[in-house]
Backbone as a chain_set.jsonl record, in Angstrom:
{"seq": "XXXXXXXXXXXXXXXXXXXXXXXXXXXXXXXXXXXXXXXXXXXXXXXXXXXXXXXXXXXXXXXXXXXXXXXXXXXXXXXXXXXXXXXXXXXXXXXXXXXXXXXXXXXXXXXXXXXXXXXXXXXXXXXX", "coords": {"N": [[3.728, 23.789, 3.308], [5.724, 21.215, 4.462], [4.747, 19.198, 7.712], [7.951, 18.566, 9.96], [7.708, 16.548, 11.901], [5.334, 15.754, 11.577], [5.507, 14.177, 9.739], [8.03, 12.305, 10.37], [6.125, 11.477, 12.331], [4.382, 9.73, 10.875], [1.639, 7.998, 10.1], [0.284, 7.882, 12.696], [0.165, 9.965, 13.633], [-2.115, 11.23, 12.525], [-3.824, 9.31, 13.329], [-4.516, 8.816, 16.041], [-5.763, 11.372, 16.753], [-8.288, 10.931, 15.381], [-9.101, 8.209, 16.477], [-9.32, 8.827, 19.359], [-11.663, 10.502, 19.088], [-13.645, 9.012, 17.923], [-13.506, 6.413, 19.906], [-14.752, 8.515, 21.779], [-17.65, 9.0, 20.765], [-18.291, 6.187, 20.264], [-18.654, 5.611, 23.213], [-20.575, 7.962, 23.727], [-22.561, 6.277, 22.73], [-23.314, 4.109, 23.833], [-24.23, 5.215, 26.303], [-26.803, 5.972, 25.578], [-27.832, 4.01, 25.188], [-30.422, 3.241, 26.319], [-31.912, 5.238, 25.418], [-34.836, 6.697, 23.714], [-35.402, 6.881, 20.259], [-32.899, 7.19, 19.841], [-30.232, 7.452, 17.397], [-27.611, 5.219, 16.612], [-24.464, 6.175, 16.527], [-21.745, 6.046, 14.329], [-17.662, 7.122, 12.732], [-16.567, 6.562, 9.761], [-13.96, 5.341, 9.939], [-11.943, 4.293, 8.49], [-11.942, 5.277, 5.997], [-11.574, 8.375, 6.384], [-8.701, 8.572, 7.814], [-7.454, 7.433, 5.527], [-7.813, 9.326, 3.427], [-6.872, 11.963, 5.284], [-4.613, 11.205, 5.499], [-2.875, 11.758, 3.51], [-3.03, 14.227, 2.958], [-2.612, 17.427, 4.755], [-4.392, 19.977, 5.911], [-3.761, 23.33, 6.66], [-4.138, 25.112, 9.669], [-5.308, 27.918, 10.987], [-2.258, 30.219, 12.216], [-1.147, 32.244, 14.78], [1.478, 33.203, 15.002], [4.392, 33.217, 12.845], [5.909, 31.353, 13.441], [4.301, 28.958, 14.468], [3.098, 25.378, 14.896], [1.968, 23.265, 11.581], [-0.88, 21.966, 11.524], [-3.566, 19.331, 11.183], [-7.043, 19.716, 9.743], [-9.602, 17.735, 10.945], [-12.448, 17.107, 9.93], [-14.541, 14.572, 10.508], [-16.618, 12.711, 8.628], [-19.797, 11.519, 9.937], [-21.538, 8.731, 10.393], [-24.696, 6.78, 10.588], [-25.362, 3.846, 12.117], [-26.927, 0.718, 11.006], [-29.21, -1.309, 12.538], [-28.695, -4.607, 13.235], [-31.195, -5.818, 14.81], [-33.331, -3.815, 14.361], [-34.876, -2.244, 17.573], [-38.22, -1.308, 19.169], [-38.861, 1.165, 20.343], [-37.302, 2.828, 18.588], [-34.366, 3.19, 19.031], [-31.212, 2.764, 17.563], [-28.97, 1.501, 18.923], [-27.124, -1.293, 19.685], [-25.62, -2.427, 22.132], [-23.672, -4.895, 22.578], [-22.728, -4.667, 19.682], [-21.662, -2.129, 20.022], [-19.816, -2.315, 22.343], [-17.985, -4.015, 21.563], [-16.726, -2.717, 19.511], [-16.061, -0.46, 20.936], [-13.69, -1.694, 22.734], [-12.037, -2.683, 20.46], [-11.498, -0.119, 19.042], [-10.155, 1.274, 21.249], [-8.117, -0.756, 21.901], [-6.939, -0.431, 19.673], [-6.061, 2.829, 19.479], [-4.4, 2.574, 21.834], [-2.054, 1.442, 20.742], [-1.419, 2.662, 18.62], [-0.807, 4.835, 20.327], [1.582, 3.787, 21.766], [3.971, 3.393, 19.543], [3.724, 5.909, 18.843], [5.352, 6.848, 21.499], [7.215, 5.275, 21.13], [8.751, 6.898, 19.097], [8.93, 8.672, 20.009], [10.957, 8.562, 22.179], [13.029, 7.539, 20.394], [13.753, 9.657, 19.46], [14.651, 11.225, 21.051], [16.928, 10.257, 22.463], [18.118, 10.667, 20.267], [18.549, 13.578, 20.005], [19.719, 13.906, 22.488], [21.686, 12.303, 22.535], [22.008, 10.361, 24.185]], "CA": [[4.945, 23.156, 3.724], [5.265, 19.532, 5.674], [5.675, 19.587, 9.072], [8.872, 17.004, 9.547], [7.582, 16.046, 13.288], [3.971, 14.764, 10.998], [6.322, 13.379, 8.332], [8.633, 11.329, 11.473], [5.423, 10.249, 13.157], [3.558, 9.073, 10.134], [-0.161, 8.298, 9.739], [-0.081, 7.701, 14.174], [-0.039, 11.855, 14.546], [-3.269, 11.374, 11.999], [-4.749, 8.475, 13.697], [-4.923, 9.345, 17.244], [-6.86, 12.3, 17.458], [-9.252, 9.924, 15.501], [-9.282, 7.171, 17.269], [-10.153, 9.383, 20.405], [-13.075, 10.657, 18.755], [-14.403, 7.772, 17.646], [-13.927, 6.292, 20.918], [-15.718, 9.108, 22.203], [-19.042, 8.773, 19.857], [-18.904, 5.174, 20.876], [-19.444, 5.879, 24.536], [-22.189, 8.172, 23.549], [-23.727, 5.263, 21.784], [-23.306, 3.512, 25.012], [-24.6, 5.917, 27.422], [-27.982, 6.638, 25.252], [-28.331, 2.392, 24.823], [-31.84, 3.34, 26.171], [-32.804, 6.311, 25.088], [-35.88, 6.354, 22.529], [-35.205, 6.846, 18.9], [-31.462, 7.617, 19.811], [-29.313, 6.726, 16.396], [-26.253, 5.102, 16.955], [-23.328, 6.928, 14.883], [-20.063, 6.114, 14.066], [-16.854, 7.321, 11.97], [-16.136, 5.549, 8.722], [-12.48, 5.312, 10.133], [-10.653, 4.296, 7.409], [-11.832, 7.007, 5.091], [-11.278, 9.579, 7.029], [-7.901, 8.417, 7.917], [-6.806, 7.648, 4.68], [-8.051, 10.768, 3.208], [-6.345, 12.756, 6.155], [-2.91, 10.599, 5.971], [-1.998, 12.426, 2.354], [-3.5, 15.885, 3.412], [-2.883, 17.951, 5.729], [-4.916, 21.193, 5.774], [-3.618, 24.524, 7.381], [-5.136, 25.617, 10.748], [-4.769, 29.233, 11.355], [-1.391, 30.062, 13.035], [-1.047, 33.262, 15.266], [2.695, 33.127, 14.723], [5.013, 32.223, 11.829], [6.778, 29.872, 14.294], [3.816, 27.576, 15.247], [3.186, 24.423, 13.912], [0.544, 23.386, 11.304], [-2.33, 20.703, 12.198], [-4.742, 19.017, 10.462], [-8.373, 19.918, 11.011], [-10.367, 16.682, 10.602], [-13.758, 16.802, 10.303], [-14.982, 13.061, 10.069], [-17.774, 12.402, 8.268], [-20.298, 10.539, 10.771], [-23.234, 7.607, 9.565], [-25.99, 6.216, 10.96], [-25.751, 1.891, 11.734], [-28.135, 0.167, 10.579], [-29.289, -2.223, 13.227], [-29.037, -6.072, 13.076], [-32.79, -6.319, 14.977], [-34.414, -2.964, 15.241], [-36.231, -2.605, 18.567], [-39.583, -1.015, 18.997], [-38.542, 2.412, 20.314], [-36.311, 3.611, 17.398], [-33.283, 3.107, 19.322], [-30.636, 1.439, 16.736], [-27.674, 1.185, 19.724], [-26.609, -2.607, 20.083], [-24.9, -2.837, 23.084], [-22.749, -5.724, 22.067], [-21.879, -4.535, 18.84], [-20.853, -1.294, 20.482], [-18.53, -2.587, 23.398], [-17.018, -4.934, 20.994], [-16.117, -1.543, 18.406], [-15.487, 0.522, 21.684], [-12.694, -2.695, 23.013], [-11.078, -3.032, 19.479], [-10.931, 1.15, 19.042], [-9.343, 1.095, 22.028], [-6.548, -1.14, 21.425], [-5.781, 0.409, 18.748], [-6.062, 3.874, 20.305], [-2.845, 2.046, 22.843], [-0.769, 0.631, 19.689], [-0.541, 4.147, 17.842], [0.258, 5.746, 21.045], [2.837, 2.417, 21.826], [4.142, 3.312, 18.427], [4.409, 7.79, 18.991], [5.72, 6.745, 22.205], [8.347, 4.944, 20.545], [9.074, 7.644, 18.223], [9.34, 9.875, 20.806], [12.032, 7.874, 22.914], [14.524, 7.606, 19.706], [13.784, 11.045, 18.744], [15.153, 11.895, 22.326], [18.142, 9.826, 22.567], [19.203, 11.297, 18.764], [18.603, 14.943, 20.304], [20.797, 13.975, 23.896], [22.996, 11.503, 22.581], [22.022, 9.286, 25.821]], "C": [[4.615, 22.056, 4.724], [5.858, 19.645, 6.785], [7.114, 18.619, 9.549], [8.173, 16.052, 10.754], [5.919, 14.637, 12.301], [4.442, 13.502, 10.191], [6.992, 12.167, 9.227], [7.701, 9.992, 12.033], [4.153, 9.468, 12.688], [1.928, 8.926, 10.449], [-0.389, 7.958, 11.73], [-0.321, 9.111, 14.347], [-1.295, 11.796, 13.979], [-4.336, 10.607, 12.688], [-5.329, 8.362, 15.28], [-6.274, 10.44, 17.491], [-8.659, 11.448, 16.664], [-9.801, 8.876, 15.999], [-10.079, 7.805, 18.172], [-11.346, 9.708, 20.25], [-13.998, 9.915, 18.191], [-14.82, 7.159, 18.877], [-15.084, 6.81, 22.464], [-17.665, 9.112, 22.111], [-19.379, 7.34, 20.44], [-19.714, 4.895, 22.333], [-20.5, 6.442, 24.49], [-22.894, 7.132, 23.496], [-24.127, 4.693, 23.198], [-24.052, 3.615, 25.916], [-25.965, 6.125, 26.584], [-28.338, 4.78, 24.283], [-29.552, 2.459, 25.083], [-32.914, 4.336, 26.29], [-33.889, 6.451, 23.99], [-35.279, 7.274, 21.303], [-33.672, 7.56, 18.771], [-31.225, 6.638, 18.511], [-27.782, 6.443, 16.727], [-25.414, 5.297, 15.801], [-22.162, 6.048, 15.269], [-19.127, 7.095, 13.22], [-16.2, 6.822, 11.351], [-14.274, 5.777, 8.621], [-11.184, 5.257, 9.059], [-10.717, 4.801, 6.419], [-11.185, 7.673, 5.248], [-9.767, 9.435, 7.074], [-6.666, 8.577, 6.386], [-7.116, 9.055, 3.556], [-7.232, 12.105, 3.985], [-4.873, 12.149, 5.71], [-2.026, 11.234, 4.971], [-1.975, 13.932, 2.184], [-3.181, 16.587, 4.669], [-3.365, 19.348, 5.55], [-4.249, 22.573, 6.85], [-4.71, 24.633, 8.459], [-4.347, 27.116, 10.779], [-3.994, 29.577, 12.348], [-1.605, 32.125, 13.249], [0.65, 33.798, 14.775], [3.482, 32.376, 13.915], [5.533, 30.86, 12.403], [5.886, 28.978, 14.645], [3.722, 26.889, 14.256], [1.876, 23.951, 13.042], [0.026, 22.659, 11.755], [-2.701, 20.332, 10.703], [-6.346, 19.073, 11.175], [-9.288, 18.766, 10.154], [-11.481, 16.754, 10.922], [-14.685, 15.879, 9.249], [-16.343, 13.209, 9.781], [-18.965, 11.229, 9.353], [-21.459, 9.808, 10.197], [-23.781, 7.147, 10.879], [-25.801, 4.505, 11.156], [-26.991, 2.048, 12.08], [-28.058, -0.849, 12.071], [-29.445, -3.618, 12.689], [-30.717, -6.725, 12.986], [-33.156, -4.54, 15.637], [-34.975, -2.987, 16.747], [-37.585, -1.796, 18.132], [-40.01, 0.437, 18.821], [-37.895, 3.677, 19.709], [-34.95, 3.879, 17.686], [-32.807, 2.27, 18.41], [-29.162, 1.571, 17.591], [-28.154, -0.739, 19.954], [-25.829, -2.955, 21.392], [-23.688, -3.567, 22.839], [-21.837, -5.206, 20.913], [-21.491, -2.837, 19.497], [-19.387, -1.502, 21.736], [-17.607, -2.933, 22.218], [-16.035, -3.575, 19.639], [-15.328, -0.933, 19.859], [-13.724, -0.545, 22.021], [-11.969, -2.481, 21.613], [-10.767, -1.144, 18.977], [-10.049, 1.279, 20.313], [-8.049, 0.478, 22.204], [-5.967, -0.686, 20.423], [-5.295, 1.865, 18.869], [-4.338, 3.853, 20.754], [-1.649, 1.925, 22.324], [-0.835, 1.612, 18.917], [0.147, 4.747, 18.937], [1.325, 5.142, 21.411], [3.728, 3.462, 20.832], [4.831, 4.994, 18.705], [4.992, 7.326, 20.516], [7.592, 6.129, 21.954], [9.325, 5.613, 19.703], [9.541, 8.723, 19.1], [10.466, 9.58, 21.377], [13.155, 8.179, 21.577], [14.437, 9.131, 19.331], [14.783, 11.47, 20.171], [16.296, 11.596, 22.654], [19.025, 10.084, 21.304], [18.747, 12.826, 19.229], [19.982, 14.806, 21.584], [21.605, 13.245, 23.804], [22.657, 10.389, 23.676], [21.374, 7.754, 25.592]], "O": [[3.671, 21.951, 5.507], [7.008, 20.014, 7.021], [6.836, 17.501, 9.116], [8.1, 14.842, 10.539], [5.672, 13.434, 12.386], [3.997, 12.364, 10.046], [6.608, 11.035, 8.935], [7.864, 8.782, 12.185], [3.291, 8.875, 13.337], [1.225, 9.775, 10.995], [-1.584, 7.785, 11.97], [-1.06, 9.442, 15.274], [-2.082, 12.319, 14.768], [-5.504, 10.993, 12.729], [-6.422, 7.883, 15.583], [-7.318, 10.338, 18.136], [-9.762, 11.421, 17.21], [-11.013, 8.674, 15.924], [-11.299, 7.644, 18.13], [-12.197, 9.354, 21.066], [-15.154, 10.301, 18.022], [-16.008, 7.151, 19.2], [-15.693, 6.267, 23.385], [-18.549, 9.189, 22.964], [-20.454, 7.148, 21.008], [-20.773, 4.322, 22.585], [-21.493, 5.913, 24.989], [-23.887, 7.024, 24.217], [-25.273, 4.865, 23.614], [-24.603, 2.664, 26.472], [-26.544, 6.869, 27.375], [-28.864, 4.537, 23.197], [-30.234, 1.828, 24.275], [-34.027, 4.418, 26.808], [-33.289, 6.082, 22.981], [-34.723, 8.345, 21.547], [-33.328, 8.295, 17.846], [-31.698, 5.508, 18.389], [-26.946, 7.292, 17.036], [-25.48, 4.879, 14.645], [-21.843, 5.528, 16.338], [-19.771, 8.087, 12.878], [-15.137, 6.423, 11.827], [-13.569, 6.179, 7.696], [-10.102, 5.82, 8.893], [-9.702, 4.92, 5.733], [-10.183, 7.867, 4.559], [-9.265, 10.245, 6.294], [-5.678, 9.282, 6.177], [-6.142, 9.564, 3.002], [-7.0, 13.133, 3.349], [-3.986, 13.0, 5.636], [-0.818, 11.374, 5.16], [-1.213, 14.644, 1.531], [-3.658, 16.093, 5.69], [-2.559, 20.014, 4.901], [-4.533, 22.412, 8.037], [-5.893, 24.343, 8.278], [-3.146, 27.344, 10.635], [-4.487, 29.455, 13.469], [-1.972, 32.972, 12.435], [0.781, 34.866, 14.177], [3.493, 31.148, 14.0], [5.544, 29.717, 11.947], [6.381, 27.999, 15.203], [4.0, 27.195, 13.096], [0.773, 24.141, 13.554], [0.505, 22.462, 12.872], [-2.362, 20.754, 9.598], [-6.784, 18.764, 12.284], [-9.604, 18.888, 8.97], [-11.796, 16.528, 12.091], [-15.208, 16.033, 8.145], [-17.147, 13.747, 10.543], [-18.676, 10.033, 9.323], [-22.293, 10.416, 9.526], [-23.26, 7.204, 11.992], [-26.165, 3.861, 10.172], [-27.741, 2.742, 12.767], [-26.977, -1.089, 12.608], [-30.241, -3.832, 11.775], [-31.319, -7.423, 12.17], [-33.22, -4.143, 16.801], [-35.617, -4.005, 17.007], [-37.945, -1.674, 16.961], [-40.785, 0.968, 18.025], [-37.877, 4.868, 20.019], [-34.274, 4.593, 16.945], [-33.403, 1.225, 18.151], [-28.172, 1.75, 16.881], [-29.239, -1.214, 20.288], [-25.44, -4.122, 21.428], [-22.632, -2.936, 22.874], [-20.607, -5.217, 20.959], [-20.466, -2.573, 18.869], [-18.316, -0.9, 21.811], [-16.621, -2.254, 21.933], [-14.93, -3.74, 19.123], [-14.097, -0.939, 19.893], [-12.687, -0.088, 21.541], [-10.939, -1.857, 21.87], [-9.64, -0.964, 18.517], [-8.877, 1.43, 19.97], [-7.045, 1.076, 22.591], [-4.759, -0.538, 20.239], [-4.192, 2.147, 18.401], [-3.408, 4.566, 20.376], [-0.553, 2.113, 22.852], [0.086, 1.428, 18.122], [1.308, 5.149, 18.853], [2.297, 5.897, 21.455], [4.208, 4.423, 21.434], [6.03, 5.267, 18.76], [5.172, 8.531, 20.693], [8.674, 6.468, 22.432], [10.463, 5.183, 19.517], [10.446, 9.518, 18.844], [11.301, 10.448, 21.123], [14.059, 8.995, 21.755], [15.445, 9.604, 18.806], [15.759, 12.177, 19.918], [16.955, 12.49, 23.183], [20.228, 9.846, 21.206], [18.531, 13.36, 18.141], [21.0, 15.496, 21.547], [22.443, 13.176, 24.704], [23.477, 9.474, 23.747], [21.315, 6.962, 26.532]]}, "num_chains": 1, "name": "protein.A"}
């Protein structure tokens, strides 16, 4: 059965908790920019997403009354580097800020977006 609240707040209830974890992996990448033969990962985002946005899988509920989820578990890859270095590190620096900055805004403009959803949902519950 569909939850209506998933159904209301469209592929943003799916794309958040991805985003975050993406954003997360990126900082790794970040924080291990000079560690030796660290691989820098990502999450092929718009797979995952659109794969998740028509599915939602059961999580195990304690009680008939809770609500379901989706349990996403993103497939993660390997980039390739532009220029290798020497040490087997393939983190970029650059091309990681510049992913971490543009996950990030978009991160802001789904929650913009459930933020917005939340407000009319609230003024069609209180009338106000």
């Amino acid at each position: 059965m569909s939850n209506p609240l998933t159904s209301y707040f469209g592929v943003s209830a799916v794309a958040m908790p991805l985003r975050d974890q993406r954003m997360k992996l990126i900082a790794s990448n970040l924080a291990n920019a000079d560690t030796p033969n660290y691989k820098a990962r990502d999450i092929a985002f718009d797979d995952v997403l659109r794969q998740a946005a028509g599915t939602a899988a059961p999580l195990q509920t304690t009680d008939a009354r809770h609500m379901s989820g989706l349990n996403l578990q993103p497939q993660l890859f390997e980039r390739t580097p532009l220029q290798p270095s020497l040490d087997g590190n393939t983190v970029d620096p650059d091309i990681e800020r510049a992913a971490y900055g543009r996950a990030a805004l978009e991160y802001r403009a789904s929650l913009s977006f459930v933020e917005s959803k939340t407000r009319t949902l609230m003024t069609a519950i209180t009338g106000e």
